[in-house]
mmCIF file of C-alpha atoms in Angstrom:
data_model
loop_
_atom_site.group_PDB
_atom_site.id
_atom_site.type_symbol
_atom_site.label_atom_id
_atom_site.label_comp_id
_atom_site.label_asym_id
_atom_site.label_seq_id
_atom_site.Cartn_x
_atom_site.Cartn_y
_atom_site.Cartn_z
ATOM 1 C CA LYS A 1 -15.050 -51.618 -59.235
ATOM 2 C CA TYR A 2 -13.579 -48.884 -57.049
ATOM 3 C CA THR A 3 -16.093 -48.405 -54.255
ATOM 4 C CA GLY A 4 -15.846 -51.840 -52.707
ATOM 5 C CA GLY A 5 -19.019 -52.136 -50.708
ATOM 6 C CA TYR A 6 -20.491 -55.300 -49.268
ATOM 7 C CA HIS A 7 -18.719 -58.512 -50.272
ATOM 8 C CA ALA A 8 -20.541 -61.804 -49.890
ATOM 9 C CA GLY A 9 -18.878 -65.167 -49.459
ATOM 10 C CA SER A 10 -19.605 -66.281 -53.021
ATOM 11 C CA PHE A 11 -20.642 -64.869 -56.375
ATOM 12 C CA PHE A 12 -24.170 -66.245 -55.997
ATOM 13 C CA GLU A 13 -24.623 -64.704 -52.555
ATOM 14 C CA CYS A 14 -23.415 -61.371 -53.925
ATOM 15 C CA MET A 15 -25.654 -61.545 -56.966
ATOM 16 C CA GLY A 16 -28.614 -62.698 -54.904
ATOM 17 C CA LEU A 17 -28.249 -59.923 -52.344
ATOM 18 C CA SER A 18 -27.762 -57.325 -55.078
ATOM 19 C CA VAL A 19 -30.918 -58.486 -56.834
ATOM 20 C CA ILE A 20 -32.897 -58.543 -53.572
ATOM 21 C CA VAL A 21 -31.777 -55.035 -52.580
ATOM 22 C CA TYR A 22 -32.330 -53.676 -56.095
ATOM 23 C CA GLU A 23 -35.750 -55.275 -56.507
ATOM 24 C CA THR A 24 -36.860 -54.178 -53.029
ATOM 25 C CA TYR A 25 -35.749 -50.665 -53.868
ATOM 26 C CA VAL A 26 -37.625 -50.801 -57.188
ATOM 27 C CA ILE A 27 -40.801 -52.254 -55.648
ATOM 28 C CA PHE A 28 -40.990 -49.688 -52.854
ATOM 29 C CA PHE A 29 -39.603 -46.579 -54.519
ATOM 30 C CA TYR A 30 -40.366 -46.905 -58.235
ATOM 31 C CA PRO A 31 -44.086 -46.056 -57.912
ATOM 32 C CA LEU A 32 -43.145 -42.946 -55.912
ATOM 33 C CA ILE A 33 -40.131 -41.869 -57.908
ATOM 34 C CA ILE A 34 -41.444 -42.289 -61.446
ATOM 35 C CA ASN A 35 -43.709 -39.264 -61.067
ATOM 36 C CA LEU A 36 -41.884 -37.318 -58.355
ATOM 37 C CA ASN A 37 -38.724 -35.885 -59.867
ATOM 38 C CA TYR A 38 -37.762 -34.077 -56.669
ATOM 39 C CA LEU A 39 -37.688 -37.398 -54.764
ATOM 40 C CA LYS A 40 -35.654 -38.999 -57.520
ATOM 41 C CA HIS A 41 -33.133 -36.142 -57.386
ATOM 42 C CA PHE A 42 -33.092 -36.180 -53.578
ATOM 43 C CA LEU A 43 -32.215 -39.905 -53.449
ATOM 44 C CA LEU A 44 -29.569 -39.385 -56.114
ATOM 45 C CA GLY A 45 -28.096 -36.546 -54.058
ATOM 46 C CA VAL A 46 -28.098 -38.607 -50.856
ATOM 47 C CA SER A 47 -26.415 -41.485 -52.700
ATOM 48 C CA LEU A 48 -23.813 -39.121 -54.133
ATOM 49 C CA VAL A 49 -23.039 -37.773 -50.660
ATOM 50 C CA VAL A 50 -22.680 -41.335 -49.320
ATOM 51 C CA VAL A 51 -20.261 -42.295 -52.091
ATOM 52 C CA LEU A 52 -18.308 -39.040 -51.771
ATOM 53 C CA ILE A 53 -17.952 -39.449 -47.994
ATOM 54 C CA LEU A 54 -17.252 -43.171 -47.852
ATOM 55 C CA GLY A 55 -15.399 -43.469 -51.142
ATOM 56 C CA THR A 56 -14.135 -47.028 -50.896
ATOM 57 C CA VAL A 57 -14.574 -49.735 -48.292
ATOM 58 C CA ASN A 58 -11.392 -51.768 -47.939
ATOM 59 C CA HIS A 59 -12.754 -55.305 -47.815
ATOM 60 C CA PRO A 60 -10.461 -58.028 -46.397
ATOM 61 C CA ASN A 61 -10.395 -59.736 -49.817
ATOM 62 C CA MET A 62 -9.073 -56.549 -51.405
ATOM 63 C CA GLN A 63 -6.295 -55.893 -48.860
ATOM 64 C CA LEU A 64 -5.543 -52.419 -50.186
ATOM 65 C CA ASP A 65 -2.614 -50.566 -48.696
ATOM 66 C CA GLU A 66 -2.954 -46.879 -47.818
ATOM 67 C CA ILE A 67 -1.824 -45.656 -51.257
ATOM 68 C CA GLU A 68 -4.122 -48.037 -53.135
ATOM 69 C CA LEU A 69 -7.025 -47.152 -50.851
ATOM 70 C CA SER A 70 -6.445 -43.455 -51.448
ATOM 71 C CA LEU A 71 -6.316 -43.977 -55.228
ATOM 72 C CA CYS A 72 -9.494 -46.079 -55.157
ATOM 73 C CA LYS A 73 -11.305 -43.437 -53.084
ATOM 74 C CA LYS A 74 -10.317 -40.736 -55.589
ATOM 75 C CA ALA A 75 -11.383 -42.895 -58.532
ATOM 76 C CA ALA A 76 -14.700 -43.787 -56.851
ATOM 77 C CA ARG A 77 -15.447 -40.134 -56.186
ATOM 78 C CA LYS A 78 -14.593 -39.130 -59.754
ATOM 79 C CA MET A 79 -16.761 -41.908 -61.194
ATOM 80 C CA ALA A 80 -19.633 -40.967 -58.881
ATOM 81 C CA VAL A 81 -19.529 -37.390 -60.123
ATOM 82 C CA VAL A 82 -19.365 -38.564 -63.757
ATOM 83 C CA GLU A 83 -22.342 -40.891 -63.259
ATOM 84 C CA VAL A 84 -24.411 -38.145 -61.657
ATOM 85 C CA ILE A 85 -23.493 -35.733 -64.467
ATOM 86 C CA VAL A 86 -24.623 -38.333 -67.034
ATOM 87 C CA ILE A 87 -27.938 -38.706 -65.190
ATOM 88 C CA ILE A 88 -28.416 -34.925 -65.037
ATOM 89 C CA ILE A 89 -27.579 -34.495 -68.717
ATOM 90 C CA SER A 90 -30.018 -37.311 -69.527
ATOM 91 C CA CYS A 91 -32.728 -35.346 -67.692
ATOM 92 C CA PHE A 92 -32.026 -32.231 -69.749
ATOM 93 C CA LEU A 93 -31.937 -34.204 -73.004
ATOM 94 C CA GLY A 94 -35.404 -35.575 -72.316
ATOM 95 C CA VAL A 95 -34.486 -39.217 -71.815
ATOM 96 C CA ASP A 96 -37.487 -41.259 -70.691
ATOM 97 C CA SER A 97 -38.175 -40.877 -66.980
ATOM 98 C CA SER A 98 -38.147 -44.624 -66.362
ATOM 99 C CA CYS A 99 -34.643 -44.910 -67.856
ATOM 100 C CA ILE A 100 -33.417 -42.123 -65.605
ATOM 101 C CA SER A 101 -35.087 -43.783 -62.625
ATOM 102 C CA PHE A 102 -33.246 -47.036 -63.250
ATOM 103 C CA MET A 103 -29.940 -45.190 -63.638
ATOM 104 C CA ASN A 104 -30.721 -43.635 -60.250
ATOM 105 C CA PHE A 105 -31.520 -47.057 -58.793
ATOM 106 C CA GLY A 106 -28.196 -48.443 -59.983
ATOM 107 C CA PHE A 107 -26.299 -45.578 -58.410
ATOM 108 C CA CYS A 108 -28.313 -45.866 -55.200
ATOM 109 C CA LEU A 109 -27.546 -49.606 -55.103
ATOM 110 C CA CYS A 110 -23.842 -48.759 -54.983
ATOM 111 C CA ALA A 111 -24.411 -46.396 -52.050
ATOM 112 C CA ILE A 112 -26.571 -48.980 -50.258
ATOM 113 C CA MET A 113 -23.872 -51.648 -50.609
ATOM 114 C CA LEU A 114 -21.294 -49.225 -49.217
ATOM 115 C CA LEU A 115 -23.538 -48.521 -46.244
ATOM 116 C CA ILE A 116 -24.166 -52.230 -45.643
ATOM 117 C CA ALA A 117 -20.412 -52.899 -45.649
ATOM 118 C CA LYS A 118 -19.849 -50.067 -43.160
ATOM 119 C CA ILE A 119 -22.762 -51.061 -40.910
ATOM 120 C CA ILE A 120 -21.631 -54.674 -40.587
ATOM 121 C CA ARG A 121 -18.009 -53.513 -40.269
ATOM 122 C CA GLN A 122 -16.839 -55.520 -43.231
ATOM 123 C CA GLU A 123 -13.612 -53.643 -43.824
ATOM 124 C CA VAL A 124 -9.951 -53.681 -43.016
ATOM 125 C CA ILE A 125 -9.090 -50.921 -40.563
ATOM 126 C CA MET A 126 -5.613 -49.541 -41.087
#
């Protein structure tokens, strides 16, 4: 809700791209990550850094002013930290590795969408 990220022209384009990116990520990385905790934690850390640095992408449909953008960036960063803490606590509580992997994938999807939006310059520059 707060990070923005890539915005497609329609709901179906957005959902389709999200599914494609997520499934591609799962197909290529799941076999590696399920047994390699250090890789799983590395990708989570990289995604956290991306979200903390980028915060929110101000998409033209959102039209956030400077105050709203600042508040969204703060909220996105807080939520990112909370999500990562939940994933870390889940690791310590012994939650099944595949569940933790999919939580990681979801968080990484957010970071990937932020990067896509930045790469294609899909944002309002103040």
